[in-house]
GROMACS .gro file of C-alpha atoms in nm:
model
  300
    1UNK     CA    1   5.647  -8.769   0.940
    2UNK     CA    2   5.881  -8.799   0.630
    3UNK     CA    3   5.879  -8.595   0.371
    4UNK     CA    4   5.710  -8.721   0.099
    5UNK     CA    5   5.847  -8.675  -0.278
    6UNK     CA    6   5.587  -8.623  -0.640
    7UNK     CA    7   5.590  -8.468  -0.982
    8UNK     CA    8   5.442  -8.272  -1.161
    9UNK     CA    9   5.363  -8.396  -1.527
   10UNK     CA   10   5.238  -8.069  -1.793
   11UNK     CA   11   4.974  -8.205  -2.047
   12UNK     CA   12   5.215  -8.129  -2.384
   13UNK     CA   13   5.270  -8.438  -2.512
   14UNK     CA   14   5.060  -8.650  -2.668
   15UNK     CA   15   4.917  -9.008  -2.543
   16UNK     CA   16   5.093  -9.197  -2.722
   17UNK     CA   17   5.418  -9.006  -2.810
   18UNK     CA   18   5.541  -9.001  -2.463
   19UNK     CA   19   5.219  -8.913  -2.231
   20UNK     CA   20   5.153  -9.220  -2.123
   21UNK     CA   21   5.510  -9.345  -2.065
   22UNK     CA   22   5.550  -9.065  -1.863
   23UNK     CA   23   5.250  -9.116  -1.557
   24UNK     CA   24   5.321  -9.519  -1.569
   25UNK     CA   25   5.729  -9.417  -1.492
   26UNK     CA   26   5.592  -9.199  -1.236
   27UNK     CA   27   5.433  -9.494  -1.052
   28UNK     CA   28   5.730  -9.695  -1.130
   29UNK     CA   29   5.964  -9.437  -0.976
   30UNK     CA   30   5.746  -9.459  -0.680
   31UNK     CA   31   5.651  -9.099  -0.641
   32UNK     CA   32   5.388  -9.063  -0.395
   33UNK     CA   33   5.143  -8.773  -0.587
   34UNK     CA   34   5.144  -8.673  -0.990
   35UNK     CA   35   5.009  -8.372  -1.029
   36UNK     CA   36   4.938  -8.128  -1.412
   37UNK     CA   37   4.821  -7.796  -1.434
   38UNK     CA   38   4.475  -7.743  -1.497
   39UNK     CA   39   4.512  -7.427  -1.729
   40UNK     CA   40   4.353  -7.387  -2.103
   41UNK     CA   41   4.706  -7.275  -2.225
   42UNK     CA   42   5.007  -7.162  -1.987
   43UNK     CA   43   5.298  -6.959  -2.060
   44UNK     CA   44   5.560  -7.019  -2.299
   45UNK     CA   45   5.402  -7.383  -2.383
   46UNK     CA   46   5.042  -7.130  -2.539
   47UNK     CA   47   5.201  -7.213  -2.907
   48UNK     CA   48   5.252  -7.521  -2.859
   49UNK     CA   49   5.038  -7.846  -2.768
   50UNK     CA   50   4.849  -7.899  -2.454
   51UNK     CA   51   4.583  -8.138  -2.302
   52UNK     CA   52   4.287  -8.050  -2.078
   53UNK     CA   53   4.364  -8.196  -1.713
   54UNK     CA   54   4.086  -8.417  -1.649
   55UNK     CA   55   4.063  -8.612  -1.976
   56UNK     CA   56   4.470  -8.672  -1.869
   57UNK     CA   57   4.428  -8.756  -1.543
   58UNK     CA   58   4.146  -8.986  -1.614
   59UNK     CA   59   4.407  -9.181  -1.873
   60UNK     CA   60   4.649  -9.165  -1.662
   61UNK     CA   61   4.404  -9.321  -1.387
   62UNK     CA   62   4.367  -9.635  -1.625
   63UNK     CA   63   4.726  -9.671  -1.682
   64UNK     CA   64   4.848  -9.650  -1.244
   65UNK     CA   65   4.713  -9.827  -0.998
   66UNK     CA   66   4.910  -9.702  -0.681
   67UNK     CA   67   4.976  -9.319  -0.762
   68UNK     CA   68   4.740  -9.045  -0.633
   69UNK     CA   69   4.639  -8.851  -0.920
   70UNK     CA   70   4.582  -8.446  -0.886
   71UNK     CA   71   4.624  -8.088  -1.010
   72UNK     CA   72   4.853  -7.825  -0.933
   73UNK     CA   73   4.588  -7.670  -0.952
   74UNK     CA   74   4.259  -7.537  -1.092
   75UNK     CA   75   4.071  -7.273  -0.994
   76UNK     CA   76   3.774  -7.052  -1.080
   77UNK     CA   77   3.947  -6.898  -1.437
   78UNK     CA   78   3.768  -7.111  -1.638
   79UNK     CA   79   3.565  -7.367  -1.431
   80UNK     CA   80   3.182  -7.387  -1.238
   81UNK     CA   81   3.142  -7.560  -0.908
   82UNK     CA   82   2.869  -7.761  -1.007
   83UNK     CA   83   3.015  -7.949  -1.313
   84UNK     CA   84   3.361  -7.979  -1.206
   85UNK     CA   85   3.186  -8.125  -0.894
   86UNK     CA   86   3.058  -8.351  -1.156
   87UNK     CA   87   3.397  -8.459  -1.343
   88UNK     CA   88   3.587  -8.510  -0.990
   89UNK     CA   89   3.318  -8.730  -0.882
   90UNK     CA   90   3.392  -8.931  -1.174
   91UNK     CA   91   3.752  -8.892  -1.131
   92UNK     CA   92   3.807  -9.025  -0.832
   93UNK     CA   93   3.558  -9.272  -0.895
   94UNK     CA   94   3.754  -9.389  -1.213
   95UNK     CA   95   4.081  -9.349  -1.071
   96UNK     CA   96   3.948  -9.614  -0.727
   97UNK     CA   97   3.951  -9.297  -0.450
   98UNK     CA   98   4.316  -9.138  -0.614
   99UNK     CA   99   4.235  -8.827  -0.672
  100UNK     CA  100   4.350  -8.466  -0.482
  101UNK     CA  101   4.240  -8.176  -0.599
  102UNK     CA  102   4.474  -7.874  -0.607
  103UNK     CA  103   4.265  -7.565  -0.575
  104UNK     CA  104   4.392  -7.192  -0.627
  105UNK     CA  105   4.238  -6.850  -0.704
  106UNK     CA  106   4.375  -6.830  -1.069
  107UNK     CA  107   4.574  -6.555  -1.210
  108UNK     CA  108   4.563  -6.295  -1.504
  109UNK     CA  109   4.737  -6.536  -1.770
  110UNK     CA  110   4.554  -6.669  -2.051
  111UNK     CA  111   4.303  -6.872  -1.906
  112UNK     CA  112   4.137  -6.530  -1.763
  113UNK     CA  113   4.073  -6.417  -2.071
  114UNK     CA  114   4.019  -6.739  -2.287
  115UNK     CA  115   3.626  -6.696  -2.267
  116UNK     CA  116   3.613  -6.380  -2.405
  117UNK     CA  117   3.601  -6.189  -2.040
  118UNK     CA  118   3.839  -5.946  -1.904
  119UNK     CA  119   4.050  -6.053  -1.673
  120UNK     CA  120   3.977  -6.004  -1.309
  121UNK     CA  121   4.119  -5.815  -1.053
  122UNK     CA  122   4.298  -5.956  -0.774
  123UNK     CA  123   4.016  -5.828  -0.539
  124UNK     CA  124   3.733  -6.031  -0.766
  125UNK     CA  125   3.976  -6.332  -0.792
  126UNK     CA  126   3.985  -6.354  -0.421
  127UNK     CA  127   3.593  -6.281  -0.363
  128UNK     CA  128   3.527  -6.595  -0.632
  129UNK     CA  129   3.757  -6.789  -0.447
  130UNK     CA  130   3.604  -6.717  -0.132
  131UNK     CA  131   3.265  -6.830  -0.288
  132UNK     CA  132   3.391  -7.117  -0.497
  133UNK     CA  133   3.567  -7.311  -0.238
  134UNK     CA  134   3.305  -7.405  -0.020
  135UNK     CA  135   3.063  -7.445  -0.250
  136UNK     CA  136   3.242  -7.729  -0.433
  137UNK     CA  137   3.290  -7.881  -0.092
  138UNK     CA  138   2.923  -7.913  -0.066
  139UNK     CA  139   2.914  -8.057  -0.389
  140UNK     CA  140   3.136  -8.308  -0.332
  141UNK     CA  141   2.979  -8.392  -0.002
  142UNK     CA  142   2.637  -8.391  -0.035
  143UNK     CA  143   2.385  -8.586  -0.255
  144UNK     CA  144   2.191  -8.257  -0.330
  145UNK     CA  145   2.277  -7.884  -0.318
  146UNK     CA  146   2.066  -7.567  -0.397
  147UNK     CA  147   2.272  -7.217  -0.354
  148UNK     CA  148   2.250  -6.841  -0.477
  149UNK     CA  149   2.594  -6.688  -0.462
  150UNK     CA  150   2.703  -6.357  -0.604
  151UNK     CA  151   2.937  -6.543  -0.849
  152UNK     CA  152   2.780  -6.920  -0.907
  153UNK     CA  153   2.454  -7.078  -0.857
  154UNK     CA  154   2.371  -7.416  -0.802
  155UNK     CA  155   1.985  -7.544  -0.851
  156UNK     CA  156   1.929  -7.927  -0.676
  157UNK     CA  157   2.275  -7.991  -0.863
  158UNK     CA  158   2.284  -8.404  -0.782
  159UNK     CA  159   2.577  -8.563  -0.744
  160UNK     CA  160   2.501  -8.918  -0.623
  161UNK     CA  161   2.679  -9.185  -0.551
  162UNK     CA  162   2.930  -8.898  -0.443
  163UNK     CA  163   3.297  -8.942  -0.394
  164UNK     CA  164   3.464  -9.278  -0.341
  165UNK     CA  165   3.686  -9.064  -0.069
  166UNK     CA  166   3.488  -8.969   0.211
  167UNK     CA  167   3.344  -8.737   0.289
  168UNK     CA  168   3.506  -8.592  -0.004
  169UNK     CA  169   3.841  -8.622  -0.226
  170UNK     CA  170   4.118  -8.384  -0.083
  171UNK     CA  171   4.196  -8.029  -0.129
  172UNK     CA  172   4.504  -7.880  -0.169
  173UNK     CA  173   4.447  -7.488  -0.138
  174UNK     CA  174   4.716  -7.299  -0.258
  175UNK     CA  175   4.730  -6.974  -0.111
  176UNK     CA  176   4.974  -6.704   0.064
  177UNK     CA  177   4.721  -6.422   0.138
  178UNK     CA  178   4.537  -6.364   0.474
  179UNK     CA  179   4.165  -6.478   0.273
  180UNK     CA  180   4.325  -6.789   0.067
  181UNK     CA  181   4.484  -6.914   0.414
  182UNK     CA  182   4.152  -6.892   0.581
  183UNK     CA  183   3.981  -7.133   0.256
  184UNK     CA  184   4.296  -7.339   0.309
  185UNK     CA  185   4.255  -7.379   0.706
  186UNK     CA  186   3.854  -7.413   0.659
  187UNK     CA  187   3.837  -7.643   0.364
  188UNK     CA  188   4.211  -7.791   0.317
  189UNK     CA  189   4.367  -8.112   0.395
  190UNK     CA  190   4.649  -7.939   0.229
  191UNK     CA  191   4.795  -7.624   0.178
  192UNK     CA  192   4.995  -7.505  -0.119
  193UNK     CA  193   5.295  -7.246  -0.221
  194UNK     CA  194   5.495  -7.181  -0.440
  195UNK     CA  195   5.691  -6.918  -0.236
  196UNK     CA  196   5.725  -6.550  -0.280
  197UNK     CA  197   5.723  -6.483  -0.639
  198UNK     CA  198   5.873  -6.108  -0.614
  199UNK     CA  199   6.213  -6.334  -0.488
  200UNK     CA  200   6.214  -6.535  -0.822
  201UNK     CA  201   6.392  -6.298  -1.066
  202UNK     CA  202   6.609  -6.140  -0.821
  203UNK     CA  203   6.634  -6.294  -0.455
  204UNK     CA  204   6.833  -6.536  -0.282
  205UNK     CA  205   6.723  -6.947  -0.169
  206UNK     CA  206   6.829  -6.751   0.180
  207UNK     CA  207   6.561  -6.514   0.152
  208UNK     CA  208   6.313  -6.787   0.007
  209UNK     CA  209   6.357  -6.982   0.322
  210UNK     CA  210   6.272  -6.684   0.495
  211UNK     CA  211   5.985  -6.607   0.305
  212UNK     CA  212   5.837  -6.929   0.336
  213UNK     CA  213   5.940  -6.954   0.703
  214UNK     CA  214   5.703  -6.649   0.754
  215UNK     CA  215   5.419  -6.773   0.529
  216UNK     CA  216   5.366  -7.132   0.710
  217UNK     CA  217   5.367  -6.892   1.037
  218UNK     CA  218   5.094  -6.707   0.869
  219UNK     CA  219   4.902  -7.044   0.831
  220UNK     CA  220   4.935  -7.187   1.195
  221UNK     CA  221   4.829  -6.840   1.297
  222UNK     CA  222   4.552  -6.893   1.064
  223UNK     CA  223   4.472  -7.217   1.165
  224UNK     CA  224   4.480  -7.134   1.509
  225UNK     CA  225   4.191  -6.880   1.431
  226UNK     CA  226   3.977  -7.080   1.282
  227UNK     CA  227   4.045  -7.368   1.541
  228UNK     CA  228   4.199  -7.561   1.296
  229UNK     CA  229   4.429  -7.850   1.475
  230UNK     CA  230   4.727  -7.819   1.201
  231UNK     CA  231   4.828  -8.208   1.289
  232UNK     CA  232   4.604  -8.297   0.965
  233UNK     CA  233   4.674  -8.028   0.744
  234UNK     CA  234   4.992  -8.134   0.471
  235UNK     CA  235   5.234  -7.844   0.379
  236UNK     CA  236   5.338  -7.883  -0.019
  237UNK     CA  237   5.566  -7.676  -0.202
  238UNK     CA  238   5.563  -7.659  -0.567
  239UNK     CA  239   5.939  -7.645  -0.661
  240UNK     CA  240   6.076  -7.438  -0.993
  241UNK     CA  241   5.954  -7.100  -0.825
  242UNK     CA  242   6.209  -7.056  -0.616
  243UNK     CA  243   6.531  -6.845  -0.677
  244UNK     CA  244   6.675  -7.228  -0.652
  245UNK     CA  245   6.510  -7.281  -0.971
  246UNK     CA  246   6.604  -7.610  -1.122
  247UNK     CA  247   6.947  -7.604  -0.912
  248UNK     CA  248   6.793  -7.858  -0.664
  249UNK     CA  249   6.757  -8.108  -0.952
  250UNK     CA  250   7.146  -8.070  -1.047
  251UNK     CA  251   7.241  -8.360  -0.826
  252UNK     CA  252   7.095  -8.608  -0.525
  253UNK     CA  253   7.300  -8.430  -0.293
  254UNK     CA  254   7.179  -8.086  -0.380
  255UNK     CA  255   6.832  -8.166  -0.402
  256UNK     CA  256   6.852  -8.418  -0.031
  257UNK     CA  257   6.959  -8.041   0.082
  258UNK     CA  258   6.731  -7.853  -0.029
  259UNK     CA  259   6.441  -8.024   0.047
  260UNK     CA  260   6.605  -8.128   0.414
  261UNK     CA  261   6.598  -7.670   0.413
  262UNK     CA  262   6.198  -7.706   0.360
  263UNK     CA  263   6.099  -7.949   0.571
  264UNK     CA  264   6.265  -7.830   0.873
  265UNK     CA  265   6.012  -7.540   0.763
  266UNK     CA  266   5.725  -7.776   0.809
  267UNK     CA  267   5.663  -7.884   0.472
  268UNK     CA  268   5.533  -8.248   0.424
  269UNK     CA  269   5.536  -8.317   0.053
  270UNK     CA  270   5.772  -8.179  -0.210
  271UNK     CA  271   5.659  -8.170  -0.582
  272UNK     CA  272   5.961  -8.138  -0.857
  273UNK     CA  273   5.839  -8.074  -1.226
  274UNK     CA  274   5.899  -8.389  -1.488
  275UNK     CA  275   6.207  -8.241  -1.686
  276UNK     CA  276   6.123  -8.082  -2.028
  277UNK     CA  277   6.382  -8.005  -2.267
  278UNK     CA  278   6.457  -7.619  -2.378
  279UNK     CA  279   6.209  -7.542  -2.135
  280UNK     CA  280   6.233  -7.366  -1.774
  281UNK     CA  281   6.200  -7.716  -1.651
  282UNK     CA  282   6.456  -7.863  -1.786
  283UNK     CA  283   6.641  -8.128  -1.634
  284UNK     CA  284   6.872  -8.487  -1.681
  285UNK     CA  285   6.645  -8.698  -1.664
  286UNK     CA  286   6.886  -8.980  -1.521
  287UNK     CA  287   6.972  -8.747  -1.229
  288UNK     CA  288   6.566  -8.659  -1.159
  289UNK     CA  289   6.498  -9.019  -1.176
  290UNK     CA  290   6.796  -9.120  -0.904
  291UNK     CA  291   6.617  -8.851  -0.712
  292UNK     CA  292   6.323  -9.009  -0.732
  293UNK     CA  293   6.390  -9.355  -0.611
  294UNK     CA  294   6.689  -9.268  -0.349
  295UNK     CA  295   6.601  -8.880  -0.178
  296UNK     CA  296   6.292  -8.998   0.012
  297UNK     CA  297   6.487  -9.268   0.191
  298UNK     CA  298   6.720  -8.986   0.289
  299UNK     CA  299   6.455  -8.747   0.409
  300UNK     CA  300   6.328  -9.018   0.688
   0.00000   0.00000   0.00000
């Protein structure tokens, strides 16, 4: 299988002061998947403007016709099974069956706070997780669901005519501990890293390789588990993480290297951020968009 090339597009600019421009290029530059985050605020952009993720994505829908849609990714921070069941049904509906839905446990940033709650612990993150998962995969897959969960409740929630996708739109779990793995291997038809974060300050790309070497062993022995047949299950990486950095964006060559690094790993999709000046993702934009139209014919 080649390795397959998309972007990742953050919800800061408005519509029509560069937003749009932005996911109809995307399709233009032939990417296979664009992906935004699905976070309330994130990071150094909190001062600044940003867009929810499905009111995007559903423009953005309108504007393609071609490029799958997703996030990178939601999770349970700030969202209920039952009506973001709802909106992705709608979604992918909208969008004509384009939609993947990137799916992680969340983290203690400012979208676990943001409704006034403390943040949870990485123990309740993963036990939410654990619960959320398969519940939206019954929402998404059949016409009616009833459920009492320790965390989220559903009561005859309806969701008819269901997805255009069947039986469902895709996940994309992210994960890289031994419970997220299992939702990804379970519920998946992807699986998502971003690599070892304790590496990002201080390690090496040598001992990224290696750490991602050992975490997609950690999935087929996972898979294998669950009987999960791996053949069907896409490996993404979520680039800009990495003690790489942006470096794999400096120039075709460097970046047909790097990614030819990660998919002798097993990794079937690649995902570079959209360059954003004076920001940790910033990029030429002439050299991102060469990338773009000749690395995947490279990566055959």
């Amino acid at each position: 299988m080649s390795l397959r090339l998309s972007t990742v597009i953050l919800p800061y600019r408005r519509w029509n002061e560069g937003g749009r421009t932005a996911w109809t290029r995307a399709e233009q530059l032939g990417f296979h998947t664009a992906y935004t985050y699905d976070h309330l605020s994130w990071r150094s952009f909190r001062d600044g403007p940003w867009f929810g993720a499905v009111p995007t994505l559903t423009a953005a829908a309108a504007v393609t016709e071609r490029l799958r849609l997703g996030t990178l990714v939601t999770s349970p921070n700030f969202r209920h099974p039952v009506t973001l069941a709802k909106e992705l049904i709608s979604l992918d509906d909208i969008s004509g069956g384009r939609i993947t839905l990137g799916i992680g446990a969340g983290g203690s940033g400012f979208d676990a706070t943001a409704l006034g709650q403390d943040p949870w612990t990485p123990r309740e993150r993963a036990d939410r997780f654990a619960e959320f998962v398969p519940l939206l995969d019954r929402l998404l897959s059949e016409d009616t669901v009833s459920y009492e969960g320790d965390f989220y409740s559903a009561h005859e929630a309806r969701n008819i005519p269901g997805c255009v996708q069947r039986p469902r739109l895709p996940f994309a779990v992210a994960a890289t501990g031994p419970r997220g793995m299992r939702l990804a291997a379970r519920h998946g038809q992807a699986w998502v890293t971003t690599g070892d974060p304790k590496l990002y300050e201080n390690g090496t790309p040598e001992q990224s390789v290696q750490a991602l070497r050992g975490q997609a062993e950690r999935l087929a022995d996972t898979c294998a588990e669950v009987g999960r047949d791996m053949t069907g299950l896409d490996r993404v990486l979520l680039t800009g993480f990495t003690p790489d950095r942006t470096g794999p964006l400096q120039s075709l060559d460097a970046f047909v290297d790097f990614a030819g690094r990660h998919a002798e790993l097993g990794f079937t999709e690649l995902v570079i951020h959209w360059p954003i000046p004076d920001s940790p993702f910033a990029a030429d934009e002439k050299v991102f968009e060469q990338i773009a139209m000749e690395a995947p014919a490279q990566l055959r």
